[in-house]
PDB file of C-alpha atoms in Angstrom:
ATOM      1  CA  UNK L  72      17.370 -67.516  25.967  1.00 89.00           C
ATOM      2  CA  UNK L  73      20.148 -66.116  28.227  1.00 95.00           C
ATOM      3  CA  UNK L  74      22.932 -67.879  26.130  1.00 93.00           C
ATOM      4  CA  UNK L  75      25.661 -65.599  27.475  1.00 92.00           C
ATOM      5  CA  UNK L  76      24.504 -66.228  31.182  1.00 98.00           C
ATOM      6  CA  UNK L  77      24.989 -68.751  34.038  1.00 98.00           C
ATOM      7  CA  UNK L  78      22.361 -69.486  36.675  1.00 98.00           C
ATOM      8  CA  UNK L  79      23.370 -68.430  40.181  1.00 97.00           C
ATOM      9  CA  UNK L  80      21.914 -68.699  43.627  1.00 98.00           C
ATOM     10  CA  UNK L  81      22.788 -66.288  46.416  1.00 98.00           C
ATOM     11  CA  UNK L  82      22.273 -67.085  50.188  1.00 98.00           C
ATOM     12  CA  UNK L  83      21.962 -63.894  52.215  1.00 98.00           C
ATOM     13  CA  UNK L  84      22.586 -63.142  55.930  1.00 95.00           C
ATOM     14  CA  UNK L  85      18.921 -63.897  56.805  1.00 94.00           C
ATOM     15  CA  UNK L  86      18.911 -67.165  55.040  1.00 96.00           C
ATOM     16  CA  UNK L  87      16.833 -66.017  52.041  1.00 98.00           C
ATOM     17  CA  UNK L  88      18.122 -67.448  48.767  1.00 98.00           C
ATOM     18  CA  UNK L  89      17.895 -65.052  45.826  1.00 98.00           C
ATOM     19  CA  UNK L  90      18.056 -66.750  42.299  1.00 98.00           C
ATOM     20  CA  UNK L  91      19.214 -65.118  39.145  1.00 98.00           C
ATOM     21  CA  UNK L  92      21.598 -65.092  36.256  1.00 98.00           C
ATOM     22  CA  UNK L  93      24.975 -63.388  35.567  1.00 98.00           C
ATOM     23  CA  UNK L  94      26.613 -62.837  32.106  1.00 98.00           C
ATOM     24  CA  UNK L  95      28.805 -60.518  30.255  1.00 98.00           C
ATOM     25  CA  UNK L  96      31.646 -58.286  31.075  1.00 97.00           C
ATOM     26  CA  UNK L  97      32.110 -54.602  31.889  1.00 97.00           C
ATOM     27  CA  UNK L  98      30.342 -52.029  34.137  1.00 97.00           C
ATOM     28  CA  UNK L  99      27.968 -53.734  36.490  1.00 98.00           C
ATOM     29  CA  UNK L 100      24.256 -53.515  35.524  1.00 98.00           C
ATOM     30  CA  UNK L 101      21.440 -54.927  37.709  1.00 99.00           C
ATOM     31  CA  UNK L 102      17.973 -55.843  36.382  1.00 99.00           C
ATOM     32  CA  UNK L 103      14.830 -56.354  38.398  1.00 99.00           C
ATOM     33  CA  UNK L 104      11.631 -57.731  37.129  1.00 98.00           C
ATOM     34  CA  UNK L 105       7.976 -57.030  37.615  1.00 98.00           C
ATOM     35  CA  UNK L 106       4.757 -58.908  38.631  1.00 98.00           C
ATOM     36  CA  UNK L 107       3.757 -61.744  37.976  1.00 98.00           C
ATOM     37  CA  UNK L 108       7.163 -62.448  36.306  1.00 98.00           C
ATOM     38  CA  UNK L 109      10.673 -63.202  36.967  1.00 98.00           C
ATOM     39  CA  UNK L 110      14.103 -62.361  35.694  1.00 98.00           C
ATOM     40  CA  UNK L 111      13.140 -64.130  32.417  1.00 98.00           C
ATOM     41  CA  UNK L 112      11.251 -61.011  31.447  1.00 98.00           C
ATOM     42  CA  UNK L 113      14.544 -59.552  30.210  1.00 98.00           C
ATOM     43  CA  UNK L 114      15.198 -62.485  27.772  1.00 98.00           C
ATOM     44  CA  UNK L 115      14.919 -60.393  24.641  1.00 98.00           C
ATOM     45  CA  UNK L 116      17.425 -57.713  25.813  1.00 98.00           C
ATOM     46  CA  UNK L 117      19.781 -59.662  28.140  1.00 98.00           C
ATOM     47  CA  UNK L 118      22.284 -61.205  25.660  1.00 98.00           C
ATOM     48  CA  UNK L 119      22.821 -57.922  23.796  1.00 98.00           C
ATOM     49  CA  UNK L 120      23.153 -56.209  27.131  1.00 98.00           C
ATOM     50  CA  UNK L 121      25.822 -58.757  28.157  1.00 98.00           C
ATOM     51  CA  UNK L 122      28.001 -57.546  25.239  1.00 97.00           C
ATOM     52  CA  UNK L 123      28.358 -54.159  27.055  1.00 97.00           C
ATOM     53  CA  UNK L 124      27.777 -54.868  30.693  1.00 98.00           C
ATOM     54  CA  UNK L 125      28.278 -57.308  33.611  1.00 98.00           C
ATOM     55  CA  UNK L 126      24.612 -58.117  33.712  1.00 98.00           C
ATOM     56  CA  UNK L 127      22.889 -59.488  36.904  1.00 98.00           C
ATOM     57  CA  UNK L 128      19.263 -60.369  36.584  1.00 98.00           C
ATOM     58  CA  UNK L 129      17.600 -61.364  39.799  1.00 99.00           C
ATOM     59  CA  UNK L 130      14.387 -62.853  40.897  1.00 99.00           C
ATOM     60  CA  UNK L 131      12.870 -60.804  43.610  1.00 99.00           C
ATOM     61  CA  UNK L 132      12.067 -62.537  46.980  1.00 98.00           C
ATOM     62  CA  UNK L 133       8.804 -64.201  46.646  1.00 98.00           C
ATOM     63  CA  UNK L 134       9.053 -64.506  42.830  1.00 98.00           C
ATOM     64  CA  UNK L 135      10.767 -66.833  40.239  1.00 98.00           C
ATOM     65  CA  UNK L 136      13.067 -69.290  41.991  1.00 98.00           C
ATOM     66  CA  UNK L 137      13.939 -67.148  44.892  1.00 98.00           C
ATOM     67  CA  UNK L 138      12.861 -67.825  48.443  1.00 98.00           C
ATOM     68  CA  UNK L 139       9.382 -67.146  49.772  1.00 98.00           C
ATOM     69  CA  UNK L 140      10.090 -66.304  53.509  1.00 98.00           C
ATOM     70  CA  UNK L 141       7.367 -65.946  56.181  1.00 96.00           C
ATOM     71  CA  UNK L 142       5.962 -62.608  56.869  1.00 96.00           C
ATOM     72  CA  UNK L 143       4.206 -60.751  59.681  1.00 95.00           C
ATOM     73  CA  UNK L 144       1.370 -58.316  60.234  1.00 96.00           C
ATOM     74  CA  UNK L 145       3.620 -55.424  59.180  1.00 97.00           C
ATOM     75  CA  UNK L 146       4.457 -57.278  55.925  1.00 98.00           C
ATOM     76  CA  UNK L 147       8.171 -56.105  56.609  1.00 98.00           C
ATOM     77  CA  UNK L 148       9.701 -59.139  55.098  1.00 98.00           C
ATOM     78  CA  UNK L 149       8.271 -57.961  51.615  1.00 98.00           C
ATOM     79  CA  UNK L 150       8.802 -54.271  52.107  1.00 98.00           C
ATOM     80  CA  UNK L 151      10.685 -52.571  49.213  1.00 98.00           C
ATOM     81  CA  UNK L 152      13.216 -51.662  51.806  1.00 98.00           C
ATOM     82  CA  UNK L 153      14.113 -55.254  52.548  1.00 98.00           C
ATOM     83  CA  UNK L 154      13.939 -56.361  49.042  1.00 98.00           C
ATOM     84  CA  UNK L 155      16.314 -53.537  48.052  1.00 98.00           C
ATOM     85  CA  UNK L 156      18.724 -54.817  50.697  1.00 98.00           C
ATOM     86  CA  UNK L 157      18.651 -58.356  49.210  1.00 98.00           C
ATOM     87  CA  UNK L 158      19.700 -56.781  45.871  1.00 98.00           C
ATOM     88  CA  UNK L 159      22.514 -54.710  47.379  1.00 98.00           C
ATOM     89  CA  UNK L 160      23.847 -57.765  49.325  1.00 98.00           C
ATOM     90  CA  UNK L 161      23.831 -60.008  46.085  1.00 98.00           C
ATOM     91  CA  UNK L 162      25.648 -57.396  44.149  1.00 98.00           C
ATOM     92  CA  UNK L 163      28.252 -57.075  47.062  1.00 98.00           C
ATOM     93  CA  UNK L 164      28.731 -60.864  47.071  1.00 98.00           C
ATOM     94  CA  UNK L 165      29.599 -60.521  43.322  1.00 98.00           C
ATOM     95  CA  UNK L 166      32.166 -57.686  44.178  1.00 98.00           C
ATOM     96  CA  UNK L 167      29.940 -54.852  42.933  1.00 98.00           C
ATOM     97  CA  UNK L 168      29.955 -51.890  45.323  1.00 97.00           C
ATOM     98  CA  UNK L 169      28.554 -49.682  42.760  1.00 98.00           C
ATOM     99  CA  UNK L 170      26.364 -50.534  39.799  1.00 98.00           C
ATOM    100  CA  UNK L 171      23.815 -49.266  37.403  1.00 98.00           C
ATOM    101  CA  UNK L 172      20.122 -50.387  37.665  1.00 98.00           C
ATOM    102  CA  UNK L 173      17.249 -50.978  35.220  1.00 99.00           C
ATOM    103  CA  UNK L 174      14.093 -52.214  36.687  1.00 99.00           C
ATOM    104  CA  UNK L 175      10.293 -52.728  35.608  1.00 98.00           C
ATOM    105  CA  UNK L 176       7.067 -52.640  37.599  1.00 98.00           C
ATOM    106  CA  UNK L 177       7.452 -54.086  41.081  1.00 98.00           C
ATOM    107  CA  UNK L 178      11.123 -54.333  40.504  1.00 98.00           C
ATOM    108  CA  UNK L 179      11.172 -50.494  39.690  1.00 98.00           C
ATOM    109  CA  UNK L 180       9.546 -49.730  43.035  1.00 98.00           C
ATOM    110  CA  UNK L 181      12.366 -51.891  44.786  1.00 98.00           C
ATOM    111  CA  UNK L 182      14.801 -49.961  42.589  1.00 99.00           C
ATOM    112  CA  UNK L 183      13.334 -46.628  43.662  1.00 98.00           C
ATOM    113  CA  UNK L 184      13.694 -47.566  47.459  1.00 98.00           C
ATOM    114  CA  UNK L 185      17.192 -48.967  46.808  1.00 98.00           C
ATOM    115  CA  UNK L 186      18.489 -45.640  45.364  1.00 98.00           C
ATOM    116  CA  UNK L 187      16.866 -43.799  48.197  1.00 98.00           C
ATOM    117  CA  UNK L 188      18.243 -45.965  50.909  1.00 98.00           C
ATOM    118  CA  UNK L 189      21.715 -46.717  49.314  1.00 98.00           C
ATOM    119  CA  UNK L 190      22.501 -43.687  47.307  1.00 97.00           C
ATOM    120  CA  UNK L 191      26.143 -44.433  47.230  1.00 97.00           C
ATOM    121  CA  UNK L 192      25.863 -47.673  45.342  1.00 98.00           C
ATOM    122  CA  UNK L 193      23.605 -46.766  42.366  1.00 98.00           C
ATOM    123  CA  UNK L 194      25.275 -44.808  39.526  1.00 97.00           C
ATOM    124  CA  UNK L 195      22.264 -44.517  37.116  1.00 98.00           C
ATOM    125  CA  UNK L 196      18.800 -45.547  37.292  1.00 98.00           C
ATOM    126  CA  UNK L 197      16.273 -46.427  34.773  1.00 98.00           C
ATOM    127  CA  UNK L 198      12.650 -47.161  35.680  1.00 99.00           C
ATOM    128  CA  UNK L 199      10.051 -48.881  33.343  1.00 99.00           C
ATOM    129  CA  UNK L 200       6.382 -48.078  33.405  1.00 98.00           C
ATOM    130  CA  UNK L 201       5.734 -46.870  36.846  1.00 98.00           C
ATOM    131  CA  UNK L 202       5.126 -43.529  38.648  1.00 98.00           C
ATOM    132  CA  UNK L 203       6.147 -43.229  42.469  1.00 98.00           C
ATOM    133  CA  UNK L 204       3.964 -45.530  44.529  1.00 98.00           C
ATOM    134  CA  UNK L 205       2.823 -42.927  46.959  1.00 98.00           C
ATOM    135  CA  UNK L 206       1.666 -40.648  44.209  1.00 98.00           C
ATOM    136  CA  UNK L 207      -0.153 -43.406  42.457  1.00 98.00           C
ATOM    137  CA  UNK L 208      -2.174 -44.330  45.586  1.00 98.00           C
ATOM    138  CA  UNK L 209      -2.827 -40.749  46.380  1.00 97.00           C
ATOM    139  CA  UNK L 210      -4.123 -40.064  42.767  1.00 97.00           C
ATOM    140  CA  UNK L 211      -6.021 -43.178  42.128  1.00 97.00           C
ATOM    141  CA  UNK L 212      -8.977 -42.803  39.795  1.00 97.00           C
ATOM    142  CA  UNK L 213     -11.843 -45.045  38.810  1.00 97.00           C
ATOM    143  CA  UNK L 214     -10.092 -45.643  35.526  1.00 96.00           C
ATOM    144  CA  UNK L 215      -6.902 -46.681  37.351  1.00 97.00           C
ATOM    145  CA  UNK L 216      -8.724 -48.748  39.857  1.00 97.00           C
ATOM    146  CA  UNK L 217     -10.465 -50.780  36.956  1.00 96.00           C
ATOM    147  CA  UNK L 218      -7.444 -51.402  35.073  1.00 95.00           C
ATOM    148  CA  UNK L 219      -5.114 -52.181  38.022  1.00 96.00           C
ATOM    149  CA  UNK L 220      -7.786 -54.154  39.873  1.00 96.00           C
ATOM    150  CA  UNK L 221      -4.954 -56.593  41.152  1.00 97.00           C
ATOM    151  CA  UNK L 222      -3.551 -53.848  43.385  1.00 97.00           C
ATOM    152  CA  UNK L 223      -6.766 -53.710  45.340  1.00 98.00           C
ATOM    153  CA  UNK L 224      -7.379 -57.564  45.143  1.00 98.00           C
ATOM    154  CA  UNK L 225      -4.055 -58.637  46.437  1.00 98.00           C
ATOM    155  CA  UNK L 226      -3.945 -56.455  49.531  1.00 98.00           C
ATOM    156  CA  UNK L 227      -7.058 -57.916  50.867  1.00 98.00           C
ATOM    157  CA  UNK L 228      -6.706 -59.810  54.137  1.00 97.00           C
ATOM    158  CA  UNK L 229      -5.463 -63.310  54.015  1.00 97.00           C
ATOM    159  CA  UNK L 230      -6.336 -66.026  52.996  1.00 97.00           C
ATOM    160  CA  UNK L 231      -9.027 -65.009  50.403  1.00 97.00           C
ATOM    161  CA  UNK L 232      -6.592 -63.728  47.516  1.00 98.00           C
ATOM    162  CA  UNK L 233      -4.142 -66.645  48.183  1.00 98.00           C
ATOM    163  CA  UNK L 234      -6.837 -69.192  47.807  1.00 98.00           C
ATOM    164  CA  UNK L 235      -8.152 -67.667  44.699  1.00 98.00           C
ATOM    165  CA  UNK L 236      -4.721 -67.491  43.076  1.00 98.00           C
ATOM    166  CA  UNK L 237      -3.822 -70.984  44.246  1.00 98.00           C
ATOM    167  CA  UNK L 238      -6.987 -72.413  42.700  1.00 98.00           C
ATOM    168  CA  UNK L 239      -5.553 -71.710  39.261  1.00 98.00           C
ATOM    169  CA  UNK L 240      -2.112 -70.070  39.213  1.00 98.00           C
ATOM    170  CA  UNK L 241      -1.596 -70.395  35.472  1.00 98.00           C
ATOM    171  CA  UNK L 242      -4.934 -68.486  34.926  1.00 98.00           C
ATOM    172  CA  UNK L 243      -4.048 -65.880  37.273  1.00 98.00           C
ATOM    173  CA  UNK L 244      -0.935 -65.182  35.322  1.00 98.00           C
ATOM    174  CA  UNK L 245      -2.750 -65.006  31.831  1.00 97.00           C
ATOM    175  CA  UNK L 246      -5.526 -62.983  33.538  1.00 96.00           C
ATOM    176  CA  UNK L 247      -3.231 -60.208  34.681  1.00 96.00           C
ATOM    177  CA  UNK L 248      -0.960 -60.085  31.660  1.00 97.00           C
ATOM    178  CA  UNK L 249      -3.432 -60.999  29.018  1.00 96.00           C
ATOM    179  CA  UNK L 250      -5.685 -57.945  29.803  1.00 92.00           C
ATOM    180  CA  UNK L 251      -3.044 -55.452  29.140  1.00 92.00           C
ATOM    181  CA  UNK L 252      -2.522 -53.527  25.658  1.00 92.00           C
ATOM    182  CA  UNK L 253      -0.673 -56.182  23.885  1.00 92.00           C
ATOM    183  CA  UNK L 254      -2.514 -59.244  24.924  1.00 96.00           C
ATOM    184  CA  UNK L 255      -0.878 -62.633  25.413  1.00 97.00           C
ATOM    185  CA  UNK L 256       0.499 -62.873  21.772  1.00 97.00           C
ATOM    186  CA  UNK L 257       3.530 -60.625  22.463  1.00 97.00           C
ATOM    187  CA  UNK L 258       5.073 -63.088  25.069  1.00 98.00           C
ATOM    188  CA  UNK L 259       7.500 -65.968  23.989  1.00 98.00           C
ATOM    189  CA  UNK L 260       5.538 -69.175  25.049  1.00 98.00           C
ATOM    190  CA  UNK L 261       8.761 -70.222  26.866  1.00 98.00           C
ATOM    191  CA  UNK L 262       8.777 -67.217  29.093  1.00 98.00           C
ATOM    192  CA  UNK L 263       5.092 -67.203  29.783  1.00 98.00           C
ATOM    193  CA  UNK L 264       5.461 -70.963  30.751  1.00 98.00           C
ATOM    194  CA  UNK L 265       8.259 -69.934  33.168  1.00 98.00           C
ATOM    195  CA  UNK L 266       6.008 -67.277  34.797  1.00 98.00           C
ATOM    196  CA  UNK L 267       3.166 -69.647  35.253  1.00 98.00           C
ATOM    197  CA  UNK L 268       5.435 -72.561  36.748  1.00 98.00           C
ATOM    198  CA  UNK L 269       6.872 -69.965  39.235  1.00 98.00           C
ATOM    199  CA  UNK L 270       3.414 -68.662  40.371  1.00 98.00           C
ATOM    200  CA  UNK L 271       2.439 -72.197  40.897  1.00 98.00           C
ATOM    201  CA  UNK L 272       5.250 -72.861  43.446  1.00 98.00           C
ATOM    202  CA  UNK L 273       4.208 -73.293  47.011  1.00 98.00           C
ATOM    203  CA  UNK L 274       4.066 -70.190  48.812  1.00 98.00           C
ATOM    204  CA  UNK L 275       4.071 -67.973  45.704  1.00 98.00           C
ATOM    205  CA  UNK L 276       0.491 -66.592  46.109  1.00 98.00           C
ATOM    206  CA  UNK L 277       0.929 -65.479  49.600  1.00 98.00           C
ATOM    207  CA  UNK L 278       4.371 -63.898  48.837  1.00 98.00           C
ATOM    208  CA  UNK L 279       2.917 -61.940  45.937  1.00 98.00           C
ATOM    209  CA  UNK L 280       0.092 -60.689  48.266  1.00 98.00           C
ATOM    210  CA  UNK L 281       2.593 -59.661  50.826  1.00 98.00           C
ATOM    211  CA  UNK L 282       4.544 -57.685  48.254  1.00 98.00           C
ATOM    212  CA  UNK L 283       1.377 -55.720  47.472  1.00 98.00           C
ATOM    213  CA  UNK L 284       0.232 -55.473  51.006  1.00 98.00           C
ATOM    214  CA  UNK L 285       3.611 -54.129  51.885  1.00 98.00           C
ATOM    215  CA  UNK L 286       3.252 -51.626  49.138  1.00 98.00           C
ATOM    216  CA  UNK L 287      -0.046 -50.414  50.520  1.00 98.00           C
ATOM    217  CA  UNK L 288       1.196 -50.145  54.105  1.00 98.00           C
ATOM    218  CA  UNK L 289       4.911 -50.133  55.288  1.00 98.00           C
ATOM    219  CA  UNK L 290       6.203 -48.874  52.055  1.00 98.00           C
ATOM    220  CA  UNK L 291       3.762 -45.857  52.042  1.00 98.00           C
ATOM    221  CA  UNK L 292       5.079 -45.163  55.590  1.00 98.00           C
ATOM    222  CA  UNK L 293       8.639 -45.174  54.330  1.00 98.00           C
ATOM    223  CA  UNK L 294       7.767 -42.908  51.322  1.00 98.00           C
ATOM    224  CA  UNK L 295       5.975 -40.377  53.485  1.00 98.00           C
ATOM    225  CA  UNK L 296       8.827 -40.219  55.752  1.00 98.00           C
ATOM    226  CA  UNK L 297      11.199 -39.452  52.820  1.00 98.00           C
ATOM    227  CA  UNK L 298       8.695 -36.779  51.705  1.00 97.00           C
ATOM    228  CA  UNK L 299       8.323 -35.198  55.044  1.00 98.00           C
ATOM    229  CA  UNK L 300      12.317 -35.066  55.182  1.00 97.00           C
ATOM    230  CA  UNK L 301      12.506 -33.634  51.685  1.00 97.00           C
ATOM    231  CA  UNK L 302      14.521 -36.654  50.448  1.00 97.00           C
ATOM    232  CA  UNK L 303      14.672 -37.028  46.538  1.00 98.00           C
ATOM    233  CA  UNK L 304      16.741 -39.076  44.274  1.00 98.00           C
ATOM    234  CA  UNK L 305      19.873 -37.260  43.384  1.00 97.00           C
ATOM    235  CA  UNK L 306      21.360 -39.585  40.713  1.00 97.00           C
ATOM    236  CA  UNK L 307      20.576 -39.416  36.937  1.00 98.00           C
ATOM    237  CA  UNK L 308      17.103 -40.976  36.503  1.00 98.00           C
ATOM    238  CA  UNK L 309      15.528 -41.912  33.215  1.00 98.00           C
ATOM    239  CA  UNK L 310      11.944 -43.076  33.085  1.00 98.00           C
ATOM    240  CA  UNK L 311      10.126 -44.843  30.259  1.00 98.00           C
ATOM    241  CA  UNK L 312       6.488 -45.825  29.991  1.00 98.00           C
ATOM    242  CA  UNK L 313       4.171 -47.304  27.457  1.00 98.00           C
ATOM    243  CA  UNK L 314       2.051 -44.840  25.447  1.00 98.00           C
ATOM    244  CA  UNK L 315      -0.782 -47.444  25.539  1.00 98.00           C
ATOM    245  CA  UNK L 316      -0.451 -48.471  29.178  1.00 97.00           C
ATOM    246  CA  UNK L 317      -2.501 -47.528  32.092  1.00 97.00           C
ATOM    247  CA  UNK L 318       0.169 -45.690  33.925  1.00 98.00           C
ATOM    248  CA  UNK L 319       1.015 -43.279  31.138  1.00 97.00           C
ATOM    249  CA  UNK L 320      -2.754 -42.634  30.513  1.00 97.00           C
ATOM    250  CA  UNK L 321      -3.627 -42.090  34.007  1.00 98.00           C
ATOM    251  CA  UNK L 322      -0.669 -40.215  35.473  1.00 98.00           C
ATOM    252  CA  UNK L 323       1.780 -37.365  34.490  1.00 98.00           C
ATOM    253  CA  UNK L 324       4.682 -39.873  34.753  1.00 98.00           C
ATOM    254  CA  UNK L 325       7.457 -37.319  33.965  1.00 98.00           C
ATOM    255  CA  UNK L 326       6.163 -34.577  36.366  1.00 98.00           C
ATOM    256  CA  UNK L 327       5.652 -36.991  39.109  1.00 98.00           C
ATOM    257  CA  UNK L 328       9.228 -38.235  38.864  1.00 98.00           C
ATOM    258  CA  UNK L 329      10.479 -34.725  38.674  1.00 98.00           C
ATOM    259  CA  UNK L 330       8.574 -34.138  42.034  1.00 98.00           C
ATOM    260  CA  UNK L 331      10.605 -37.077  43.382  1.00 98.00           C
ATOM    261  CA  UNK L 332      13.969 -36.680  41.803  1.00 98.00           C
ATOM    262  CA  UNK L 333      16.442 -33.865  40.913  1.00 97.00           C
ATOM    263  CA  UNK L 334      17.812 -35.125  37.523  1.00 97.00           C
ATOM    264  CA  UNK L 335      15.054 -36.693  35.451  1.00 98.00           C
ATOM    265  CA  UNK L 336      14.647 -37.502  31.764  1.00 98.00           C
ATOM    266  CA  UNK L 337      12.293 -39.775  30.002  1.00 98.00           C
ATOM    267  CA  UNK L 338       9.466 -40.432  27.298  1.00 98.00           C
ATOM    268  CA  UNK L 339       6.781 -42.711  26.320  1.00 98.00           C
ATOM    269  CA  UNK L 340       7.529 -45.679  23.931  1.00 98.00           C
ATOM    270  CA  UNK L 341       4.925 -46.956  21.466  1.00 98.00           C
ATOM    271  CA  UNK L 342       3.881 -49.970  23.512  1.00 98.00           C
ATOM    272  CA  UNK L 343       2.051 -50.992  26.569  1.00 98.00           C
ATOM    273  CA  UNK L 344       3.141 -52.108  29.976  1.00 98.00           C
ATOM    274  CA  UNK L 345       5.714 -54.819  29.154  1.00 98.00           C
ATOM    275  CA  UNK L 346       8.228 -52.759  27.390  1.00 98.00           C
ATOM    276  CA  UNK L 347      11.083 -55.209  27.502  1.00 98.00           C
ATOM    277  CA  UNK L 348       9.013 -57.895  25.819  1.00 98.00           C
ATOM    278  CA  UNK L 349       6.922 -55.621  23.497  1.00 98.00           C
ATOM    279  CA  UNK L 350       9.620 -53.278  22.354  1.00 98.00           C
ATOM    280  CA  UNK L 351      13.021 -54.732  23.161  1.00 98.00           C
ATOM    281  CA  UNK L 352      14.984 -53.126  20.161  1.00 98.00           C
ATOM    282  CA  UNK L 353      13.609 -49.659  21.379  1.00 98.00           C
ATOM    283  CA  UNK L 354      14.350 -50.340  24.903  1.00 98.00           C
ATOM    284  CA  UNK L 355      17.910 -51.403  24.018  1.00 98.00           C
ATOM    285  CA  UNK L 356      18.609 -48.132  22.296  1.00 98.00           C
ATOM    286  CA  UNK L 357      17.444 -46.169  25.276  1.00 98.00           C
ATOM    287  CA  UNK L 358      19.299 -48.238  27.759  1.00 98.00           C
ATOM    288  CA  UNK L 359      22.657 -48.139  25.866  1.00 98.00           C
ATOM    289  CA  UNK L 360      22.317 -44.227  25.135  1.00 97.00           C
ATOM    290  CA  UNK L 361      21.594 -43.737  28.941  1.00 98.00           C
ATOM    291  CA  UNK L 362      24.046 -46.254  30.602  1.00 97.00           C
ATOM    292  CA  UNK L 363      26.885 -47.135  28.226  1.00 86.00           C
ATOM    293  CA  UNK L 364      30.253 -45.507  28.979  1.00 71.00           C
ATOM    294  CA  UNK L 365      28.470 -43.661  31.862  1.00 65.00           C
ATOM    295  CA  UNK L 366      29.544 -45.740  34.743  1.00 56.00           C
TER     296      UNK L 366
END
């Protein structure tokens, strides 16, 4: 995996260390991962992308081999605004003042905030299997709550969810990922082992909970402020979702993004939530069509 990449560590102004990989040459492309994963989720598409782009795949703070900084009652250290700032700073350290961005799940929520807060740096944006966070909370149904039980488990006050995850981190990973449409068989055992290793690292459970607590609190405050001000994404946006996934079955994904952005395209793919690992060839076609020669 990642044969065309080198491992990198970036120390940010606040002392947080962000881990990732960089490979290839061409226009800059940033990849951000979801929960409970790491940058390794891109392993089936990364080497091909590196033939076309200067690819940077990062571990979000709190995930993978990045730092797990302390937080506070406002969960600001894990707000999507803070996590977006991490990514912008890393890209600037690499000399990229502008770049394209493709992100999945939690990383896509960071990417949404990044494109709103730093519109001058993102040229094109692709988001995988999410609808806008505020819309999803406002339109939560019983079906969604049952399928996305972890959204409501992880935001409970500490230390209950942390203790339950720390009791068996590997099983937490397989419980979350194995209950989705494709089951566990779709994942490369090497990738799954990396996800389990990273969730087992000290502080991971608390960092994951803080990410979700932020999404149910301070992130919604930021989203409501944007909505009140009439701010929308103004860059080209492409959204993809899994036809068999919960997001596509519970929400009108394309319409919700059209409510949040000016220029939107997208469609469902024949898969579940983990698009980059379930349908890598189809994802590559979509990415190259949307991103290549468009920088």
